[in-house]
PDB file of C-alpha atoms in Angstrom:
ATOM      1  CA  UNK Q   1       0.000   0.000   0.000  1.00 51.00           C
ATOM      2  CA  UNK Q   2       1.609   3.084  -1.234  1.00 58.00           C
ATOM      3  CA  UNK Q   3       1.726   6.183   1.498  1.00 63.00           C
ATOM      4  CA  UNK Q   4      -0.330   9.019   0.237  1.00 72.00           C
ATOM      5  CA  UNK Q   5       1.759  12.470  -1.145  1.00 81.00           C
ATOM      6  CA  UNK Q   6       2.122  15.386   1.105  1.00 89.00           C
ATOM      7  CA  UNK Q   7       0.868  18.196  -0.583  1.00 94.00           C
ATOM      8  CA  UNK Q   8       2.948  20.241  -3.210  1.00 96.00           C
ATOM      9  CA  UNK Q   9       3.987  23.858  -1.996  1.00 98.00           C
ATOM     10  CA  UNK Q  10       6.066  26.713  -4.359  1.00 98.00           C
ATOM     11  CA  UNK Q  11       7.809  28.499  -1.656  1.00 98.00           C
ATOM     12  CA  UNK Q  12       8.658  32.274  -2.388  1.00 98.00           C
ATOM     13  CA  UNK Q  13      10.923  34.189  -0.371  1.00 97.00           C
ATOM     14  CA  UNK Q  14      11.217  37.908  -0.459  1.00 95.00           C
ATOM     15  CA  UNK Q  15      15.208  38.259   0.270  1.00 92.00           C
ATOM     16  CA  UNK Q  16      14.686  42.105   0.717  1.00 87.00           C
ATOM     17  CA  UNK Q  17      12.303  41.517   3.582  1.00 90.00           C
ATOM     18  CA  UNK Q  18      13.627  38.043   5.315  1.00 92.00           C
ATOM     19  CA  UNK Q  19      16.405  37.324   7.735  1.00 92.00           C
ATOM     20  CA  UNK Q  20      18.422  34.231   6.427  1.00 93.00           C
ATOM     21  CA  UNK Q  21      18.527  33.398   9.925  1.00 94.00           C
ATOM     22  CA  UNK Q  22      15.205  31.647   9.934  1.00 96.00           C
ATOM     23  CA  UNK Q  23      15.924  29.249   6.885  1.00 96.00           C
ATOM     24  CA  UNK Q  24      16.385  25.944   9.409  1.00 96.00           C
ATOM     25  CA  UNK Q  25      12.997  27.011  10.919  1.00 96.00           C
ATOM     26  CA  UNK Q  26      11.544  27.726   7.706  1.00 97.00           C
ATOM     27  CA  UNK Q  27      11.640  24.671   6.311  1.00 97.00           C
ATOM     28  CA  UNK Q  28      11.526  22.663   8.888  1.00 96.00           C
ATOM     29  CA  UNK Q  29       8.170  24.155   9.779  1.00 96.00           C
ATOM     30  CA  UNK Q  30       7.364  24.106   6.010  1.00 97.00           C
ATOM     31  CA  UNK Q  31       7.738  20.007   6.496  1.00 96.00           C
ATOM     32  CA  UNK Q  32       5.416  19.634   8.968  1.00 94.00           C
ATOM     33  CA  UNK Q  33       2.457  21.336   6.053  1.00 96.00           C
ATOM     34  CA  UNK Q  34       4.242  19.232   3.040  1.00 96.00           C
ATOM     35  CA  UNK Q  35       6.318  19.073   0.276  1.00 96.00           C
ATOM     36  CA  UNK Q  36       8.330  22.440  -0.865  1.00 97.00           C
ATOM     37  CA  UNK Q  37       8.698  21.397  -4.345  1.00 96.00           C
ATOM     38  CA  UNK Q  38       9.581  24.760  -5.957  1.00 97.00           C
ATOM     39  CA  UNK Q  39      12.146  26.703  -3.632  1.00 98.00           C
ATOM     40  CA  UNK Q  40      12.699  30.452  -5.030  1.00 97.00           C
ATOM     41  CA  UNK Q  41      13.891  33.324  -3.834  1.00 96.00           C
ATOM     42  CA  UNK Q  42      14.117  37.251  -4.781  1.00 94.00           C
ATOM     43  CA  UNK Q  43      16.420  40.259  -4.492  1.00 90.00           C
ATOM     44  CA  UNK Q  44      19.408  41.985  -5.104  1.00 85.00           C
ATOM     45  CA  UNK Q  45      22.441  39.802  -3.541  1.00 83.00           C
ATOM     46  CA  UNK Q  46      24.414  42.083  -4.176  1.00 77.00           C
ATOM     47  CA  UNK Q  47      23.554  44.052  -1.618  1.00 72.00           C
ATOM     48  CA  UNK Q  48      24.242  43.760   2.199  1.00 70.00           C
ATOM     49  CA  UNK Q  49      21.042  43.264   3.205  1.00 69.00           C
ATOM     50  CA  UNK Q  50      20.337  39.978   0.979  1.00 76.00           C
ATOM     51  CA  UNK Q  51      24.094  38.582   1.243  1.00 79.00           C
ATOM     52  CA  UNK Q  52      22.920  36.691   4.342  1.00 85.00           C
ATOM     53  CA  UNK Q  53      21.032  33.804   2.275  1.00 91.00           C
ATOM     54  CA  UNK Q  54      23.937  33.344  -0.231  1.00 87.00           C
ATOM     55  CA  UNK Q  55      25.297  30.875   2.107  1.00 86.00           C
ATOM     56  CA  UNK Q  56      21.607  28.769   2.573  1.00 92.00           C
ATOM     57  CA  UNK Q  57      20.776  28.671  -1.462  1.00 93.00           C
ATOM     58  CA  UNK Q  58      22.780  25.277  -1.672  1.00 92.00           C
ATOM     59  CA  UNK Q  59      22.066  24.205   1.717  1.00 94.00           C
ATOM     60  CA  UNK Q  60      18.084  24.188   1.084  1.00 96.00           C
ATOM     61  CA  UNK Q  61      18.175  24.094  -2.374  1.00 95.00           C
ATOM     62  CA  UNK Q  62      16.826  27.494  -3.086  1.00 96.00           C
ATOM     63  CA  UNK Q  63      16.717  29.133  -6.584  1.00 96.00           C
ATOM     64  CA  UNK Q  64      17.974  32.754  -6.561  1.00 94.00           C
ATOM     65  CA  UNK Q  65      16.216  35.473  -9.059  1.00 92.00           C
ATOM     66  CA  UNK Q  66      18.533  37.938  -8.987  1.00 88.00           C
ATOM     67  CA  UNK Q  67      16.918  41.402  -9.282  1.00 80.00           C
ATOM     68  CA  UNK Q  68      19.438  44.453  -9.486  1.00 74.00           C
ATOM     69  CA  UNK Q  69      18.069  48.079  -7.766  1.00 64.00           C
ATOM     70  CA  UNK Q  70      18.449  50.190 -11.051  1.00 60.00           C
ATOM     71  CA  UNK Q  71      15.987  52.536 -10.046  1.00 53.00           C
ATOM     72  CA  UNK Q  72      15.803  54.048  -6.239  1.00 49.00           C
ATOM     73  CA  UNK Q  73      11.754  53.233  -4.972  1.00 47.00           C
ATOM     74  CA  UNK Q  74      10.890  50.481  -7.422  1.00 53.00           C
ATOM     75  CA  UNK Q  75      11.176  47.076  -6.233  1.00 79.00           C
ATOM     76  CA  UNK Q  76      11.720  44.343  -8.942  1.00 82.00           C
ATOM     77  CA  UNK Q  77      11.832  41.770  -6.470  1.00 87.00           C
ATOM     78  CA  UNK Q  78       8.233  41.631  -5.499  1.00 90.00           C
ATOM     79  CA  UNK Q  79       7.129  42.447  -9.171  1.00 91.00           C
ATOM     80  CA  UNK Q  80       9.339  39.176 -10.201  1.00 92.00           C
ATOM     81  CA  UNK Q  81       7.770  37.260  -7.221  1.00 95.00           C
ATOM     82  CA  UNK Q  82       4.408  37.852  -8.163  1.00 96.00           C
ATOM     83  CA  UNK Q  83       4.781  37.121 -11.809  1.00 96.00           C
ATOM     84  CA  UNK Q  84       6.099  33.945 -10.796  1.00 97.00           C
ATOM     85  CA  UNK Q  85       3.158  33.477  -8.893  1.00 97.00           C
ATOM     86  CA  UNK Q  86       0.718  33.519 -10.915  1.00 97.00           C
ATOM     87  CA  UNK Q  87       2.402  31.300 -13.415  1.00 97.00           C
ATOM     88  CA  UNK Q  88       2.686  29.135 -10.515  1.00 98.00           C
ATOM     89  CA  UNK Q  89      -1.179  29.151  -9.575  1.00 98.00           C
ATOM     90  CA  UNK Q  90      -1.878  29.126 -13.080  1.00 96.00           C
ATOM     91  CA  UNK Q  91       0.109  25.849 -13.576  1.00 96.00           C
ATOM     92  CA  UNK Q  92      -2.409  24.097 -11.579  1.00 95.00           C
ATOM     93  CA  UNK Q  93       0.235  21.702  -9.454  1.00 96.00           C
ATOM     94  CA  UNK Q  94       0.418  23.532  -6.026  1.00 97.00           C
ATOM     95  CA  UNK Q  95      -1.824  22.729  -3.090  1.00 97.00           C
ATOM     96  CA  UNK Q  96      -0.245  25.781  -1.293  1.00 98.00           C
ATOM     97  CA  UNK Q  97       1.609  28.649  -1.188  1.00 98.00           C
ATOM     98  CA  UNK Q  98       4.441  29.482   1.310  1.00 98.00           C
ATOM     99  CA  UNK Q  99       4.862  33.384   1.006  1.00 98.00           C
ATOM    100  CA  UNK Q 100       8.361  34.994   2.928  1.00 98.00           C
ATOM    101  CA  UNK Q 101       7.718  38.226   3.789  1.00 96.00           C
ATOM    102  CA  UNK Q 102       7.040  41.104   5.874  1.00 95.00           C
ATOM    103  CA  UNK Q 103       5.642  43.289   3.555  1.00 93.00           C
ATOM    104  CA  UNK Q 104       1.906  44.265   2.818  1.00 93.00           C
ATOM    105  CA  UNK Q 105       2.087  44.494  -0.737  1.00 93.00           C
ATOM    106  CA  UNK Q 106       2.076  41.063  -0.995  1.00 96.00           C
ATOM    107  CA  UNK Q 107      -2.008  41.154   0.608  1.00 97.00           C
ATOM    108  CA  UNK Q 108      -3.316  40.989  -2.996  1.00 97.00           C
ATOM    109  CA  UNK Q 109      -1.633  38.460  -3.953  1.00 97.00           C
ATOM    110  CA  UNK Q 110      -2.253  36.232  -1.183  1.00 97.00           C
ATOM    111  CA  UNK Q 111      -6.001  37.344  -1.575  1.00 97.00           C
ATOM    112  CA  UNK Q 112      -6.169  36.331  -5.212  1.00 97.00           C
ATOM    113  CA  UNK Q 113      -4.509  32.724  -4.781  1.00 98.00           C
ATOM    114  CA  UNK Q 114      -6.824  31.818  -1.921  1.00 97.00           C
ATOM    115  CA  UNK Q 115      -9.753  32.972  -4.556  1.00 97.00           C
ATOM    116  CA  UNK Q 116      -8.604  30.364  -6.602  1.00 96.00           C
ATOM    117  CA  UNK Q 117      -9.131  27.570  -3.956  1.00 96.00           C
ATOM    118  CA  UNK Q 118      -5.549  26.988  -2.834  1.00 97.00           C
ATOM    119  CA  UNK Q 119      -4.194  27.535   0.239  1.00 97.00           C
ATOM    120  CA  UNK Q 120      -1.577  30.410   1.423  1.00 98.00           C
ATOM    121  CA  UNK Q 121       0.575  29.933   4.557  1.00 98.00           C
ATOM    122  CA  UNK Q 122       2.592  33.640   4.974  1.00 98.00           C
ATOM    123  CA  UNK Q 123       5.662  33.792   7.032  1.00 98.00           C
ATOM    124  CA  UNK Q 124       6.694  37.115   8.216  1.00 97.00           C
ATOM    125  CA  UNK Q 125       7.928  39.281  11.510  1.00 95.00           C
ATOM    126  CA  UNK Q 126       5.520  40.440  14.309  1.00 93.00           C
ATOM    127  CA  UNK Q 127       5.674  43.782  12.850  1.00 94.00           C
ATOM    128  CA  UNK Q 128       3.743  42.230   9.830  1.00 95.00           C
ATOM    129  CA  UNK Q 129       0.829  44.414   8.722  1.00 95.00           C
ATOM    130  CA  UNK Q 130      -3.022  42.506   9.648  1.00 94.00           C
ATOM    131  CA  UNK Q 131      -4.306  42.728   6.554  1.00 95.00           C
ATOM    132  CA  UNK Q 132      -1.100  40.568   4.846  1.00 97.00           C
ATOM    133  CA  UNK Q 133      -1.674  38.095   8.135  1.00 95.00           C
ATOM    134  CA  UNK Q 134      -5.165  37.825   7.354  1.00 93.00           C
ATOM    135  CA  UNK Q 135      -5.017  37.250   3.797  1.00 96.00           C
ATOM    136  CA  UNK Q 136      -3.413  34.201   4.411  1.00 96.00           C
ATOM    137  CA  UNK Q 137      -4.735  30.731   5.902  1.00 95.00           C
ATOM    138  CA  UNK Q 138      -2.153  30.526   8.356  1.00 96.00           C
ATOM    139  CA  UNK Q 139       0.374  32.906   9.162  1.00 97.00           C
ATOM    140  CA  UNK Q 140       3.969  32.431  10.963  1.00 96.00           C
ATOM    141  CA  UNK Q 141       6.047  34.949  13.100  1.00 96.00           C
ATOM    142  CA  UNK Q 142       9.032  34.135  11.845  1.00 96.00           C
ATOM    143  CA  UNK Q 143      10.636  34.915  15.709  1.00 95.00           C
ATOM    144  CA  UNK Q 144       9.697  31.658  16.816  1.00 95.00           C
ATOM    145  CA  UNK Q 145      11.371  29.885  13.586  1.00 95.00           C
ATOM    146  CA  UNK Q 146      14.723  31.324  15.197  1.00 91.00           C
ATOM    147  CA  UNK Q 147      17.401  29.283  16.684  1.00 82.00           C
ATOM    148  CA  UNK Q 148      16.409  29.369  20.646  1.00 69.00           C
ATOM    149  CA  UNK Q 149      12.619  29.730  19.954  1.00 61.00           C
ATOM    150  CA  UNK Q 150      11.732  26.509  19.951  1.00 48.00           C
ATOM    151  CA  UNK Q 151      13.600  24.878  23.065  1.00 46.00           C
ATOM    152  CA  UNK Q 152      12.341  22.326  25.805  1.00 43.00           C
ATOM    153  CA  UNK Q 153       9.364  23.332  27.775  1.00 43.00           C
ATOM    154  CA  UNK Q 154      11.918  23.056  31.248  1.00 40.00           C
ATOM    155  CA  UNK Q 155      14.282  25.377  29.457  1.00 40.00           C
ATOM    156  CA  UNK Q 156      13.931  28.667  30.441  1.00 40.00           C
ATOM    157  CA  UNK Q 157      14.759  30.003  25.962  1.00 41.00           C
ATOM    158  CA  UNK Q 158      11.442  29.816  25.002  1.00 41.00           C
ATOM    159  CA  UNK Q 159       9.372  31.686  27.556  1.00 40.00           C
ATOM    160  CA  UNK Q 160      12.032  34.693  28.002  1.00 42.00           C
ATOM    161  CA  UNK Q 161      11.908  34.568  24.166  1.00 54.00           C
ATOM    162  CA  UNK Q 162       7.864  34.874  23.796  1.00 64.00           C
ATOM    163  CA  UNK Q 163       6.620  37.492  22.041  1.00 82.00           C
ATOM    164  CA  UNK Q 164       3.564  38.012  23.998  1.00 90.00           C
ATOM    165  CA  UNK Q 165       2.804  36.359  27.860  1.00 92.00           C
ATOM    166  CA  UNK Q 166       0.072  33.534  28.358  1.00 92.00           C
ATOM    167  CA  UNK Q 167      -2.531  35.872  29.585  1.00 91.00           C
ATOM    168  CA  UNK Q 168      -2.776  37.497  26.062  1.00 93.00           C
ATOM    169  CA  UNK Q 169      -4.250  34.069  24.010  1.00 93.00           C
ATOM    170  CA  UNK Q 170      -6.632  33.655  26.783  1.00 93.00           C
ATOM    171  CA  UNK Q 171      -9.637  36.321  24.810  1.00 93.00           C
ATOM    172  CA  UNK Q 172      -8.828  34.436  21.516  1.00 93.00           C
ATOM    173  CA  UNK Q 173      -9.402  30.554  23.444  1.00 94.00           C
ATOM    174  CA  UNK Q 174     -12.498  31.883  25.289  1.00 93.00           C
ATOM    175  CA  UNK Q 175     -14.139  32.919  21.430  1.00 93.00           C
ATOM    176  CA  UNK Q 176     -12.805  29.674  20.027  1.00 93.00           C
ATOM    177  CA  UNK Q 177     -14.973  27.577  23.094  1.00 93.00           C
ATOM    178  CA  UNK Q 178     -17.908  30.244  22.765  1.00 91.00           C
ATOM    179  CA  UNK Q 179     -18.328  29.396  18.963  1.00 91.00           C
ATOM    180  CA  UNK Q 180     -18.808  25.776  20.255  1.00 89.00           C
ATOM    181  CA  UNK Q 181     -22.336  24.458  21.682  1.00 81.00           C
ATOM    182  CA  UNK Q 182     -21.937  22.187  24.749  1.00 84.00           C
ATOM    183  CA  UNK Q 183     -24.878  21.230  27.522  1.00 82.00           C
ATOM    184  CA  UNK Q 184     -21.938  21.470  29.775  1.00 85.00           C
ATOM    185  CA  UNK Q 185     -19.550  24.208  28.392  1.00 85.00           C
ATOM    186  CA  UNK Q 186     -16.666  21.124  27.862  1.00 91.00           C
ATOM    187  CA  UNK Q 187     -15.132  21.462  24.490  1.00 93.00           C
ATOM    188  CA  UNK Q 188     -12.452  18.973  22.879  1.00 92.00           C
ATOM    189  CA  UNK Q 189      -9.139  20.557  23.137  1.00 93.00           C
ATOM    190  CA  UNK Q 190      -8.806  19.486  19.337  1.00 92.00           C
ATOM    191  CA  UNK Q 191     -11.821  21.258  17.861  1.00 92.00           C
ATOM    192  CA  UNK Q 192     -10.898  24.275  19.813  1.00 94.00           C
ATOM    193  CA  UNK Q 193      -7.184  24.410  18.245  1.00 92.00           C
ATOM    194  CA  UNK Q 194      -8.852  23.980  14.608  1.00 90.00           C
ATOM    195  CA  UNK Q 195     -11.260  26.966  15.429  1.00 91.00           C
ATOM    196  CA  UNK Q 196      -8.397  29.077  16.538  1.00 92.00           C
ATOM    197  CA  UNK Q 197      -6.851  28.870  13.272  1.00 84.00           C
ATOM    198  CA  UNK Q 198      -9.880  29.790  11.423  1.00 86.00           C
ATOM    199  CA  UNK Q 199     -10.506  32.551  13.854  1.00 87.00           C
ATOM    200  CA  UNK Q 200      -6.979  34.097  13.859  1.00 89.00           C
ATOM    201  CA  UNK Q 201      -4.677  32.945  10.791  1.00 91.00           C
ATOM    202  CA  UNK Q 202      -1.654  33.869  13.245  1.00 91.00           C
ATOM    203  CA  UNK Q 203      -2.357  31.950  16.403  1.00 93.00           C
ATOM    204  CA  UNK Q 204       0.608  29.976  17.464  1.00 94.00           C
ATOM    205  CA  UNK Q 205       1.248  28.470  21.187  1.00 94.00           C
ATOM    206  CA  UNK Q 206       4.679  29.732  20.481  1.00 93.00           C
ATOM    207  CA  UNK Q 207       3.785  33.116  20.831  1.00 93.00           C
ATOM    208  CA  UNK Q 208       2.961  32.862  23.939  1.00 92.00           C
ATOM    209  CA  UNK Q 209       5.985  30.896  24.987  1.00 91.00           C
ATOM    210  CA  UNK Q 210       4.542  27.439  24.360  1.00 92.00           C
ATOM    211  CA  UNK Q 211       5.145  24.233  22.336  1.00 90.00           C
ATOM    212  CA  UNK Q 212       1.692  22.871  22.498  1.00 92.00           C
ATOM    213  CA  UNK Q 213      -1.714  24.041  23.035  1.00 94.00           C
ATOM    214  CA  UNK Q 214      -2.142  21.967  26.091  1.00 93.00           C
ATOM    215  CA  UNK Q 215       0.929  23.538  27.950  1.00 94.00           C
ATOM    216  CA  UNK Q 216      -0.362  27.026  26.795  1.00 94.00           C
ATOM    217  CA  UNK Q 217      -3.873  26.107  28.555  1.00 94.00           C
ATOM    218  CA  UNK Q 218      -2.756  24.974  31.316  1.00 93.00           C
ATOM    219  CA  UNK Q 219       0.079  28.776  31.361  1.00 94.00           C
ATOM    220  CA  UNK Q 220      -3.278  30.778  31.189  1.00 92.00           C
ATOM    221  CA  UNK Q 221      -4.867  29.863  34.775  1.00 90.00           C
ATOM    222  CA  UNK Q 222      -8.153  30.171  32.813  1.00 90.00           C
ATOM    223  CA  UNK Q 223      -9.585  27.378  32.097  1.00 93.00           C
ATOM    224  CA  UNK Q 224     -10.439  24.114  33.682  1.00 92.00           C
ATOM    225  CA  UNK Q 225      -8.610  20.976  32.358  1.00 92.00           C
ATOM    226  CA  UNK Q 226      -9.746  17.459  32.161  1.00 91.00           C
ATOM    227  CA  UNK Q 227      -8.200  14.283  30.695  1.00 85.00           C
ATOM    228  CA  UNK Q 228     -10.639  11.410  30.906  1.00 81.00           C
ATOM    229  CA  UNK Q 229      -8.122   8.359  30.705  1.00 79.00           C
ATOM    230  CA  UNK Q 230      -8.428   7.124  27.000  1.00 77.00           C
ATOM    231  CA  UNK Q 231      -9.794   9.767  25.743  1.00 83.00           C
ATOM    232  CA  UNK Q 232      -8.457  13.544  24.548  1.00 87.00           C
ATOM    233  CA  UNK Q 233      -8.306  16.252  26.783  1.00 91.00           C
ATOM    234  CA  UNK Q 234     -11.193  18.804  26.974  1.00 93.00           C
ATOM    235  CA  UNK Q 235     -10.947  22.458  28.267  1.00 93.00           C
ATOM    236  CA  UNK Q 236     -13.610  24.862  29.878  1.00 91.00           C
ATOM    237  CA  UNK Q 237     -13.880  28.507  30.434  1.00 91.00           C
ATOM    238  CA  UNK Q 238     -13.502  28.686  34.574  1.00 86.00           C
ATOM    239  CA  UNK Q 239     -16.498  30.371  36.289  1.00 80.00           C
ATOM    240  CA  UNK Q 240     -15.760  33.668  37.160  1.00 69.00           C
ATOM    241  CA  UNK Q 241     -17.919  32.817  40.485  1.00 45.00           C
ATOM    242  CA  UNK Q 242     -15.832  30.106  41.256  1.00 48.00           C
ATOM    243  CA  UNK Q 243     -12.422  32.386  40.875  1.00 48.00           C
ATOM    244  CA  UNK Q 244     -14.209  35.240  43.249  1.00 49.00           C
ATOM    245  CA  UNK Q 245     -15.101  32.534  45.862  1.00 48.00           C
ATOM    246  CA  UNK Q 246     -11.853  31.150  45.903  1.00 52.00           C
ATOM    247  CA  UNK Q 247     -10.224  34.682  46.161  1.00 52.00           C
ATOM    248  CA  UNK Q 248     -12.556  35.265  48.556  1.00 53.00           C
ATOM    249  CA  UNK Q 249     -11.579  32.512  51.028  1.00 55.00           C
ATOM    250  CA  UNK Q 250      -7.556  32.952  50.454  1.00 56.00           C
ATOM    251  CA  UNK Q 251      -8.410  37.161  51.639  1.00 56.00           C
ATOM    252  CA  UNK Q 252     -10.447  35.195  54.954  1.00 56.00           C
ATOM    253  CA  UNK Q 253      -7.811  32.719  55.930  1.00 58.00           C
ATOM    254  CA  UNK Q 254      -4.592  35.621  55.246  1.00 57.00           C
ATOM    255  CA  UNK Q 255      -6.905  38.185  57.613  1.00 52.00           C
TER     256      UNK Q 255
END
């Protein structure tokens, strides 16, 4: 019985607005959504600012496009990338699109792939403008794909390197269980993490210092947890009477 394929990706990677130092994190993290079968890259390596992935092209089997600056404010680059883009979509052979970048000009783009039924994961810094982010199904802060980001959860790298605290994903989980109808409020932890994707294309435990869902749930303090043994773990919002009781009692028993 043959396995089936992971899906095909074209990977495109803005040079002019990428560090090189995420390309082990890239496509590692690439792997885990399937196969990068076209690997290209744009900008002007002659320049400073792009020299930095000369030494990963052979390494991850990249394709340059070298794009000289001729003119000062015109950016051949992200005309080249999209051109190749198209041609890409239009090729029919791509389940997905990986797009590289910080920058918002590539919003349309993302937008007019996704009309076409295929799917567009972006990967770009926090400082990433929303409406790029939300153009794409699923969108990756390329700070955790740096070395350090993703260490062990009893290493102390990952939460001093967290771009936000716990506290922050808790709004986004409570939505994610609200959108779900239970007699009892329990919600599978796994139907919650596939709403949070549709609900925020950027949510990622690792933002909030975390491997896994789970140990970000648990990081929050607010939700109740249970594991029935066999069976996957469910989460609940936690009463706010039941926090003001017990706050109530700890204030008794200090006085």
């Amino acid at each position: 019985m043959t396995e089936p394929k992971s899906p095909r990706l074209a990977v495109l990677i803005d040079a002019d607005n990428a560090s090189s130092k995420i390309a082990d994190g890239l496509f590692e993290e690439i792997a885990k959504i399937g196969e990068a079968s076209v690997r290209r890259i744009y900008g002007d390596f002659s320049s400073g600012r792009s020299k930095g992935w000369a030494d990963q092209l052979s390494k991850h089997a990249i394709i340059p496009h070298q794009q000289f600056a001729y003119t000062t404010g015109k950016n051949a680059s992200d005309i080249t990338l999209v051109i190749d883009a198209m041609d890409l979509l239009h090729s029919g052979r791509f389940a997905g699109f990986c797009l590289v970048s910080s920058d918002s000009d590539f919003t349309r783009l993302a937008a007019r792939i996704r009309e076409q039924g295929v799917d567009v994961f972006g990967f770009g810094e926090q400082k990433t403008p929303e409406s790029f982010r939300q153009a794409c199904r699923r969108f990756i802060y390329t700070e955790n794909l740096l070395p350090g980001a993703s260490a062990g959860e009893d290493e102390p790298d990952l939460q001093t390197s967290s771009l936000q605290p716990p506290s922050a994903a808790t709004p986004t989980i409570k939505k994610a269980i609200e959108q779900i109808e239970t007699e009892d409020g329990w919600v599978p932890l796994s139907q919650v993490g596939n709403l949070l994707s549709n609900l925020s294309s950027d949510f990622d435990p690792r933002t909030f210092g975390s491997r896994k869902l789970s140990d970000l749930i648990r990081k929050t303090n607010g939700f109740e947890i249970d594991h029935p043994q066999g069976r996957g773990m469910r989460i609940r919002t936690r009463p706010a009477a039941k926090k003001s009781r017990k706050a109530k009692s700890k204030k008794q028993a200090a006085s």
